[in-house]
Amino acid sequence: MANATARNLSIHWRATTSRLLLAYGVFFVIWGMVLLGFIYWETLHYLETRTDMQLKQQVAYLRSLNQEHLLVALNDYVILERTNYNAWGLFDAKQHWQYGDVLQFPAGLKIDSDSVRLPTEQVIAGPLAPPTPRLSVIAAHLPNGQILVLAHTTRIAARVGNIISHAVWWGVSFTLVPGLIGGLILNRGPRRRIRQIESATQPIMRGDLRQRLPVSHRGDELDRLAAIVNGMLDQIERLMGEVKGVCDNIAHDLRTPLTRLRSQLYRVQQELSEEDPHTAMIERCAADVDEVLARFRALLRISELEDRRRREGFVDVDLGQTLERVHELYAPLAEDQQLQFELQAEAGLIVQADPDLLFEALGNLVGNAIKFTPAGGRVALSVQQSGPGTAHIEVADNGPGIPEEQRHAVWQRFYRGDGSRDASGHGLGLSIVAAIAKLHDFELRIEGDGAGARMVMECALRAQDSPALA
């Protein structure tokens, strides 16, 4: 369940709509933050400029007052400016403190120059320090030789900074959250159609070229792509039908003259005496004709199996009973080859299948295993439930095995591996098995580590009768 959920989430976020929405959301957030940052910088610069101008005006005014009025004005300056923070200090010509909240002349502060921004702890410390990191500070000589230091900060700038910071976070929230929700809603339709297309392609992948991808009335990119694929499938189905028809016709048409040739060879053989030197040659010719006829019959058999209309005749088949019949049929052959032939069948495993075809496929696998297993070897036939709704059929032997690079090719028509070129047969037995497995939608594969081969067939059990795993 967790793997399926992770896979669905991965598919969802790989969708084009999701990527576009995510890219747009990220771009909008970055652009919004840049814009708000620019506004914040411009506003702060404006407020700081205004603060510098106020400080210069205040210094110019205070320099015009005498000592008595200066101290009164400075005290009133601190008391009346409640919306801002103001601090001052009077120092003598040697920068020794005399009056005010600023108890120490700030290091690096130039006298009779423009105001500068300094860290708060460098200007005023202790309980009197304001909760702000920096202050605008200016210093000027008074006519009596004293040095006046004014420190100022505006709460408006801090408030504007807080407002812009809150706007950034709310903007990000109101952009991403609706964007994510909108992306989920907008992706539902395309993802539903992708699932429909995926379901429609499953029969096509199993060889049913009559299936077509669904096309809606929208006429969007998915519909155009589905229409292109459907057109391609029409051409493939037509070409495959033509090729299949030609092959079937050749095989069918050649069977008749070959059968007549076989009959004529038989008549000639009957007319010749056993001592006639031509008898052995006639027998070899008849054997060659029989082998060609067997190949044609196998080809027509595979063509017949590829017609999926045979699925309409499927019935309930007990796999255990089918394996018992195969074991009973091939046990004498295994005994003649001096092989140990074992059977292990779990009861109650029911599948929907053609019983004769399933018997034929398992018989071909067992016959192949017996053929290539040396005397004294072992062949094992087994079936058991391997998972919920799945049965595992296995034909194992300790023969020479099949190299891993040849395991895919052995299911092809007329293919014969290096180890089987000297053995009898025409290379179509496993092709028939593959065609039967494909007709039933069973998975067929070859396993083994070189010390033998294991032919595995995974079968889907009938759901309502699938026994629970122990």
XYZ file of C-alpha atoms in Angstrom:
470
model
C 0.000 0.000 0.000
C 2.802 2.394 0.911
C 4.670 1.588 -2.309
C 1.521 2.219 -4.380
C 0.925 5.543 -2.629
C 4.538 6.615 -3.177
C 4.286 5.605 -6.839
C 1.059 7.602 -7.301
C 2.620 10.668 -5.664
C 5.713 10.302 -7.836
C 3.576 10.078 -10.990
C 1.478 13.025 -9.824
C 4.447 15.354 -9.319
C 6.065 14.244 -12.590
C 2.972 15.398 -14.481
C 3.398 18.410 -16.771
C 0.602 20.355 -15.071
C 2.164 19.838 -11.650
C 5.564 20.933 -12.894
C 4.146 24.054 -14.522
C 2.208 24.978 -11.405
C 5.223 24.368 -9.206
C 7.502 26.388 -11.495
C 4.953 29.213 -11.676
C 4.533 29.185 -7.884
C 8.294 29.303 -7.292
C 8.733 32.063 -9.880
C 5.859 34.081 -8.383
C 7.227 33.702 -4.851
C 10.739 34.754 -5.908
C 9.447 37.682 -7.938
C 7.125 38.756 -5.103
C 9.953 38.617 -2.571
C 12.212 40.637 -4.882
C 9.464 43.226 -5.398
C 8.649 43.505 -1.706
C 12.356 43.630 -0.884
C 12.783 46.527 -3.295
C 9.813 48.328 -1.752
C 11.220 47.714 1.719
C 14.661 49.008 0.717
C 13.213 52.136 -0.925
C 10.951 52.841 2.071
C 13.757 52.346 4.576
C 16.079 54.535 2.541
C 13.457 57.274 2.415
C 12.819 57.115 6.178
C 16.529 57.140 6.966
C 17.027 60.160 4.714
C 14.200 61.957 6.480
C 15.742 61.043 9.842
C 19.111 62.459 8.771
C 17.458 65.688 7.669
C 15.605 65.966 10.987
C 18.803 65.387 12.931
C 20.606 68.137 10.993
C 17.713 70.541 11.547
C 17.586 69.687 15.251
C 21.362 70.185 15.619
C 21.159 73.543 13.837
C 18.358 74.646 16.161
C 20.049 73.423 19.359
C 23.331 75.150 18.461
C 21.509 78.457 18.514
C 20.415 78.072 22.176
C 22.332 79.048 25.276
C 23.326 76.501 27.917
C 20.216 76.903 30.072
C 17.714 76.728 27.255
C 19.698 73.934 25.578
C 19.269 71.523 28.500
C 15.555 72.298 28.748
C 15.105 71.847 25.016
C 16.953 68.524 25.044
C 14.796 67.170 27.895
C 11.634 68.349 26.140
C 12.968 66.798 22.935
C 13.099 63.346 24.570
C 9.736 63.695 26.362
C 7.702 65.069 23.457
C 8.970 62.645 20.779
C 7.017 59.613 22.034
C 6.581 58.022 18.610
C 10.339 57.836 18.124
C 13.307 57.036 20.259
C 15.673 59.907 21.006
C 18.766 60.083 23.159
C 21.399 62.800 23.653
C 24.658 63.482 25.371
C 26.801 66.510 26.084
C 30.565 66.095 26.137
C 33.387 68.535 26.741
C 36.045 69.320 24.193
C 37.969 66.189 25.226
C 34.848 64.003 24.728
C 34.231 63.495 28.462
C 30.592 62.992 29.394
C 28.746 65.824 31.131
C 24.977 65.372 30.617
C 22.429 63.080 28.939
C 21.601 59.413 28.276
C 24.535 58.804 25.963
C 27.214 58.119 28.572
C 30.150 57.485 26.240
C 31.195 59.141 23.047
C 30.560 56.577 20.263
C 33.758 55.232 18.739
C 34.259 56.137 15.091
C 31.712 58.988 15.159
C 32.944 62.059 13.266
C 32.070 65.501 14.599
C 30.373 68.097 12.376
C 29.722 65.496 9.715
C 26.666 63.697 8.331
C 24.749 61.276 10.529
C 25.760 57.638 10.505
C 24.124 54.333 11.462
C 25.800 52.682 14.443
C 25.001 49.550 16.499
C 22.764 50.436 19.451
C 25.126 48.917 22.046
C 27.894 51.190 20.756
C 25.785 54.303 21.498
C 23.716 53.480 24.571
C 23.650 50.375 26.764
C 21.748 49.081 29.767
C 18.008 49.377 30.490
C 17.802 52.672 28.602
C 18.789 51.032 25.283
C 15.912 50.753 22.781
C 14.912 47.389 21.219
C 16.440 48.186 17.859
C 19.732 46.992 16.373
C 20.928 50.327 14.921
C 20.604 54.062 15.607
C 21.137 57.180 13.492
C 23.770 59.250 15.309
C 25.172 62.730 14.666
C 27.749 64.861 16.566
C 28.352 68.617 16.380
C 30.395 71.299 18.153
C 28.429 73.869 20.098
C 29.458 77.524 20.245
C 30.655 77.098 23.859
C 33.069 74.313 22.881
C 30.899 71.401 24.016
C 30.090 68.474 21.766
C 26.446 67.513 21.294
C 25.558 63.903 20.330
C 22.023 63.107 19.140
C 20.814 59.521 18.613
C 17.546 58.867 16.865
C 15.497 55.974 15.519
C 12.005 55.936 14.079
C 9.506 53.249 14.921
C 7.856 53.846 11.601
C 10.731 52.192 9.755
C 10.596 49.184 12.062
C 6.840 49.011 11.660
C 7.086 49.210 7.889
C 9.675 46.436 7.962
C 7.341 44.236 10.019
C 4.426 44.944 7.700
C 6.473 44.031 4.632
C 7.807 40.864 6.331
C 4.254 39.802 7.213
C 3.155 40.601 3.665
C 5.905 38.348 2.308
C 4.864 35.398 4.454
C 1.152 35.885 3.820
C 1.860 36.313 0.123
C 3.823 33.058 0.048
C 1.038 31.269 1.924
C -1.749 32.658 -0.266
C 0.245 31.761 -3.374
C 1.519 28.263 -2.594
C -1.448 26.815 -0.704
C -4.107 27.699 -3.323
C -1.576 26.768 -6.001
C -1.076 23.297 -4.537
C -4.818 22.783 -4.101
C -5.451 24.051 -7.624
C -2.731 21.767 -8.965
C -4.341 18.755 -7.304
C -7.736 19.676 -8.747
C -6.412 20.425 -12.237
C -4.388 17.204 -12.296
C -7.307 14.941 -11.475
C -8.691 14.984 -15.009
C -5.415 14.292 -16.854
C -4.393 11.631 -14.329
C -7.765 9.909 -14.731
C -7.325 9.875 -18.485
C -3.749 8.597 -18.144
C -5.073 5.708 -16.039
C -7.679 4.979 -18.717
C -4.988 4.965 -21.398
C -2.792 2.747 -19.227
C -5.668 0.279 -18.758
C -6.343 0.294 -22.504
C -2.703 -0.455 -23.310
C -2.542 -3.565 -21.109
C -4.437 -5.797 -23.610
C -2.362 -4.299 -26.447
C 0.854 -5.215 -24.626
C -0.510 -8.761 -24.267
C -0.970 -8.953 -28.032
C -4.588 -7.872 -28.545
C -4.082 -5.352 -31.348
C -7.845 -4.851 -31.697
C -7.855 -2.597 -28.634
C -7.675 1.183 -29.070
C -6.859 4.063 -26.746
C -9.809 6.141 -25.507
C -10.346 9.538 -27.169
C -12.500 12.189 -25.475
C -14.357 15.148 -26.978
C -11.829 17.696 -25.695
C -9.416 17.442 -28.607
C -6.434 18.321 -26.423
C -2.855 16.988 -26.529
C -3.762 13.630 -24.962
C -6.545 13.108 -27.497
C -4.265 13.971 -30.396
C -1.613 11.608 -29.071
C -4.205 8.834 -28.566
C -5.476 9.365 -32.127
C -1.922 9.076 -33.499
C -1.318 5.874 -31.515
C -4.664 4.442 -32.659
C -3.744 5.154 -36.273
C -0.410 3.449 -35.733
C -2.179 0.439 -34.172
C -4.481 0.225 -37.199
C -1.454 -0.017 -39.485
C 0.327 -2.516 -37.215
C -2.780 -4.699 -36.971
C -3.194 -4.636 -40.727
C 0.475 -5.469 -41.390
C 0.563 -8.185 -38.738
C -2.607 -9.666 -40.181
C -1.111 -9.697 -43.643
C 2.132 -11.302 -42.463
C 0.272 -13.838 -40.357
C -2.066 -14.606 -43.232
C 0.809 -15.159 -45.655
C 2.641 -17.463 -43.224
C -0.502 -19.420 -42.426
C -1.408 -19.747 -46.088
C 2.087 -20.962 -46.972
C 2.048 -23.521 -44.179
C -1.499 -24.636 -45.048
C -0.921 -24.802 -48.777
C 2.319 -26.773 -48.458
C 0.745 -29.371 -46.185
C -1.346 -30.803 -49.017
C 1.475 -31.561 -51.514
C 3.703 -32.746 -48.673
C 0.973 -35.088 -47.469
C 0.572 -36.449 -51.002
C 4.349 -36.848 -51.241
C 4.332 -38.728 -47.930
C 1.591 -41.028 -49.216
C 3.459 -41.746 -52.425
C 6.653 -42.523 -50.522
C 4.664 -44.896 -48.335
C 3.256 -46.718 -51.395
C 6.725 -47.011 -52.929
C 8.050 -48.305 -49.625
C 5.332 -50.956 -49.500
C 6.114 -52.116 -53.023
C 9.830 -52.530 -52.311
C 11.209 -55.538 -50.574
C 13.241 -55.211 -47.398
C 16.361 -56.333 -49.255
C 16.016 -53.561 -51.837
C 18.841 -50.967 -51.348
C 16.363 -48.135 -52.022
C 14.229 -48.969 -48.967
C 16.493 -47.175 -46.485
C 16.609 -44.067 -48.672
C 12.803 -44.030 -48.950
C 12.530 -44.275 -45.166
C 14.896 -41.304 -44.699
C 12.897 -39.225 -47.195
C 9.649 -40.097 -45.431
C 11.175 -39.099 -42.077
C 12.272 -35.751 -43.510
C 8.784 -35.114 -44.883
C 7.272 -36.028 -41.518
C 9.553 -33.487 -39.795
C 8.549 -30.734 -42.240
C 4.861 -31.566 -41.721
C 5.367 -31.451 -37.962
C 6.867 -27.978 -38.246
C 3.962 -26.747 -40.349
C 1.485 -28.221 -37.861
C 3.323 -26.441 -35.016
C 3.269 -23.133 -36.895
C -0.449 -23.406 -37.553
C -0.924 -24.391 -33.915
C 0.850 -21.238 -32.714
C -1.233 -19.124 -35.123
C -4.361 -20.719 -33.734
C -3.286 -19.993 -30.165
C -2.688 -16.318 -30.944
C -6.401 -15.863 -31.633
C -7.640 -14.508 -28.285
C -11.212 -15.506 -29.072
C -10.332 -18.853 -27.553
C -10.542 -17.164 -24.157
C -14.322 -17.348 -24.462
C -14.114 -21.086 -23.763
C -12.141 -20.805 -20.520
C -13.419 -22.825 -17.539
C -12.327 -23.444 -13.955
C -9.200 -25.615 -13.893
C -7.621 -27.162 -10.790
C -3.877 -26.730 -11.180
C -3.071 -29.568 -8.790
C -5.138 -32.062 -10.771
C -3.614 -30.859 -14.058
C -0.094 -31.382 -12.704
C -1.042 -34.861 -11.502
C -2.176 -35.762 -15.052
C 1.093 -34.423 -16.513
C 3.093 -36.372 -13.930
C 1.174 -39.548 -14.653
C 1.764 -39.187 -18.423
C 5.504 -38.445 -18.273
C 6.495 -40.669 -15.343
C 7.195 -43.721 -17.579
C 9.361 -41.582 -19.899
C 11.339 -40.274 -16.944
C 11.783 -43.805 -15.656
C 13.095 -44.938 -19.058
C 15.617 -42.063 -18.936
C 16.627 -43.169 -15.401
C 15.459 -39.851 -13.922
C 13.880 -39.051 -10.574
C 10.536 -37.366 -11.345
C 8.937 -35.605 -8.348
C 5.550 -33.936 -7.913
C 4.462 -31.433 -5.273
C 0.994 -29.955 -5.815
C -0.963 -27.745 -3.458
C -4.707 -28.466 -3.575
C -7.477 -25.987 -4.257
C -5.677 -23.649 -6.688
C -8.282 -22.758 -9.323
C -7.619 -20.705 -12.461
C -9.667 -19.707 -15.493
C -8.068 -21.539 -18.417
C -8.422 -23.932 -21.313
C -7.625 -27.295 -19.656
C -6.263 -28.933 -22.806
C -3.975 -26.016 -23.663
C -2.689 -25.749 -20.096
C -1.988 -29.490 -20.091
C -0.161 -29.141 -23.415
C 2.010 -26.261 -22.152
C 3.022 -28.057 -18.952
C 3.626 -31.250 -20.920
C 5.995 -29.427 -23.274
C 7.936 -27.979 -20.314
C 8.216 -31.362 -18.610
C 9.144 -33.080 -21.872
C 11.881 -30.530 -22.475
C 13.262 -31.007 -18.947
C 13.321 -34.791 -19.344
C 14.976 -34.525 -22.774
C 17.905 -32.399 -21.576
C 18.483 -33.904 -18.116
C 21.216 -36.583 -18.113
C 20.606 -40.080 -16.728
C 20.532 -40.172 -12.953
C 19.277 -36.599 -12.780
C 16.157 -35.116 -11.228
C 13.081 -33.338 -12.584
C 10.636 -31.662 -10.166
C 7.114 -30.472 -10.997
C 5.394 -28.289 -8.388
C 2.630 -25.747 -7.853
C 1.929 -23.575 -4.827
C 0.391 -20.233 -3.962
C 3.091 -17.565 -4.062
C 1.042 -14.519 -3.122
C -2.491 -13.149 -2.880
C -4.284 -14.358 -5.998
C -1.174 -15.875 -7.626
C -0.067 -19.490 -8.169
C 3.552 -20.462 -8.868
C 4.109 -23.418 -11.227
C 7.682 -24.628 -11.585
C 9.409 -27.283 -13.688
C 12.959 -27.691 -12.369
C 15.786 -29.967 -13.502
C 19.511 -30.372 -12.857
C 20.494 -30.529 -16.515
C 22.884 -28.193 -18.341
C 20.573 -25.201 -17.845
C 19.994 -22.258 -20.169
C 22.517 -19.372 -20.302
C 21.058 -16.106 -19.105
C 21.701 -14.360 -22.416
C 19.569 -16.991 -24.234
C 16.614 -17.092 -21.832
C 14.609 -14.517 -23.734
C 15.360 -15.956 -27.171
C 14.295 -19.562 -26.429
C 10.615 -18.533 -26.588
C 11.026 -17.412 -30.203
C 10.061 -19.632 -33.101
C 12.732 -22.001 -34.447
C 15.318 -20.844 -31.904
C 17.606 -23.596 -30.639
C 20.319 -22.962 -28.111
C 23.872 -24.201 -28.439
C 23.185 -27.115 -26.114
C 20.125 -28.328 -28.042
C 21.307 -28.236 -31.650
C 22.132 -31.940 -31.651
C 18.845 -32.925 -29.978
C 15.721 -33.893 -31.876
C 12.950 -31.347 -32.365
C 12.185 -28.319 -34.503
C 12.502 -25.431 -32.007
C 8.779 -24.684 -31.707
C 7.846 -26.426 -28.443
C 8.670 -23.497 -26.178
C 7.086 -21.104 -28.693
C 3.832 -23.014 -28.260
C 4.224 -22.772 -24.473
C 4.784 -19.008 -24.765
C 1.708 -18.620 -26.979
C -0.447 -20.561 -24.491
C 0.867 -18.505 -21.558
C 0.207 -15.275 -23.468
C -3.333 -16.387 -24.284
C -3.989 -16.954 -20.566
C -2.143 -13.788 -19.434
C 0.260 -15.944 -17.417
C 3.813 -14.780 -16.755
C 6.502 -17.092 -18.086
C 10.183 -16.886 -17.185
C 13.342 -18.966 -16.829
C 15.426 -19.067 -13.654
C 18.444 -21.054 -12.530
C 22.078 -20.540 -11.635
C 23.736 -22.715 -14.297
C 23.291 -26.016 -12.435
C 19.956 -26.704 -14.091
C 16.943 -24.699 -15.242
C 13.668 -23.696 -13.595
C 10.749 -22.935 -15.903
C 8.353 -20.753 -13.925
C 4.753 -19.911 -14.799
C 2.896 -17.385 -12.626
C -0.877 -17.841 -12.881
C -3.649 -15.528 -11.689
C -6.044 -17.440 -9.428
C -9.778 -17.001 -9.579
C -10.311 -14.259 -7.005
C -13.289 -15.599 -5.089
C -11.734 -19.031 -4.646
C -8.153 -17.989 -3.833
C -7.126 -19.726 -0.609
C -5.553 -17.623 2.095
C -1.829 -17.830 2.560
C -0.663 -19.778 5.569
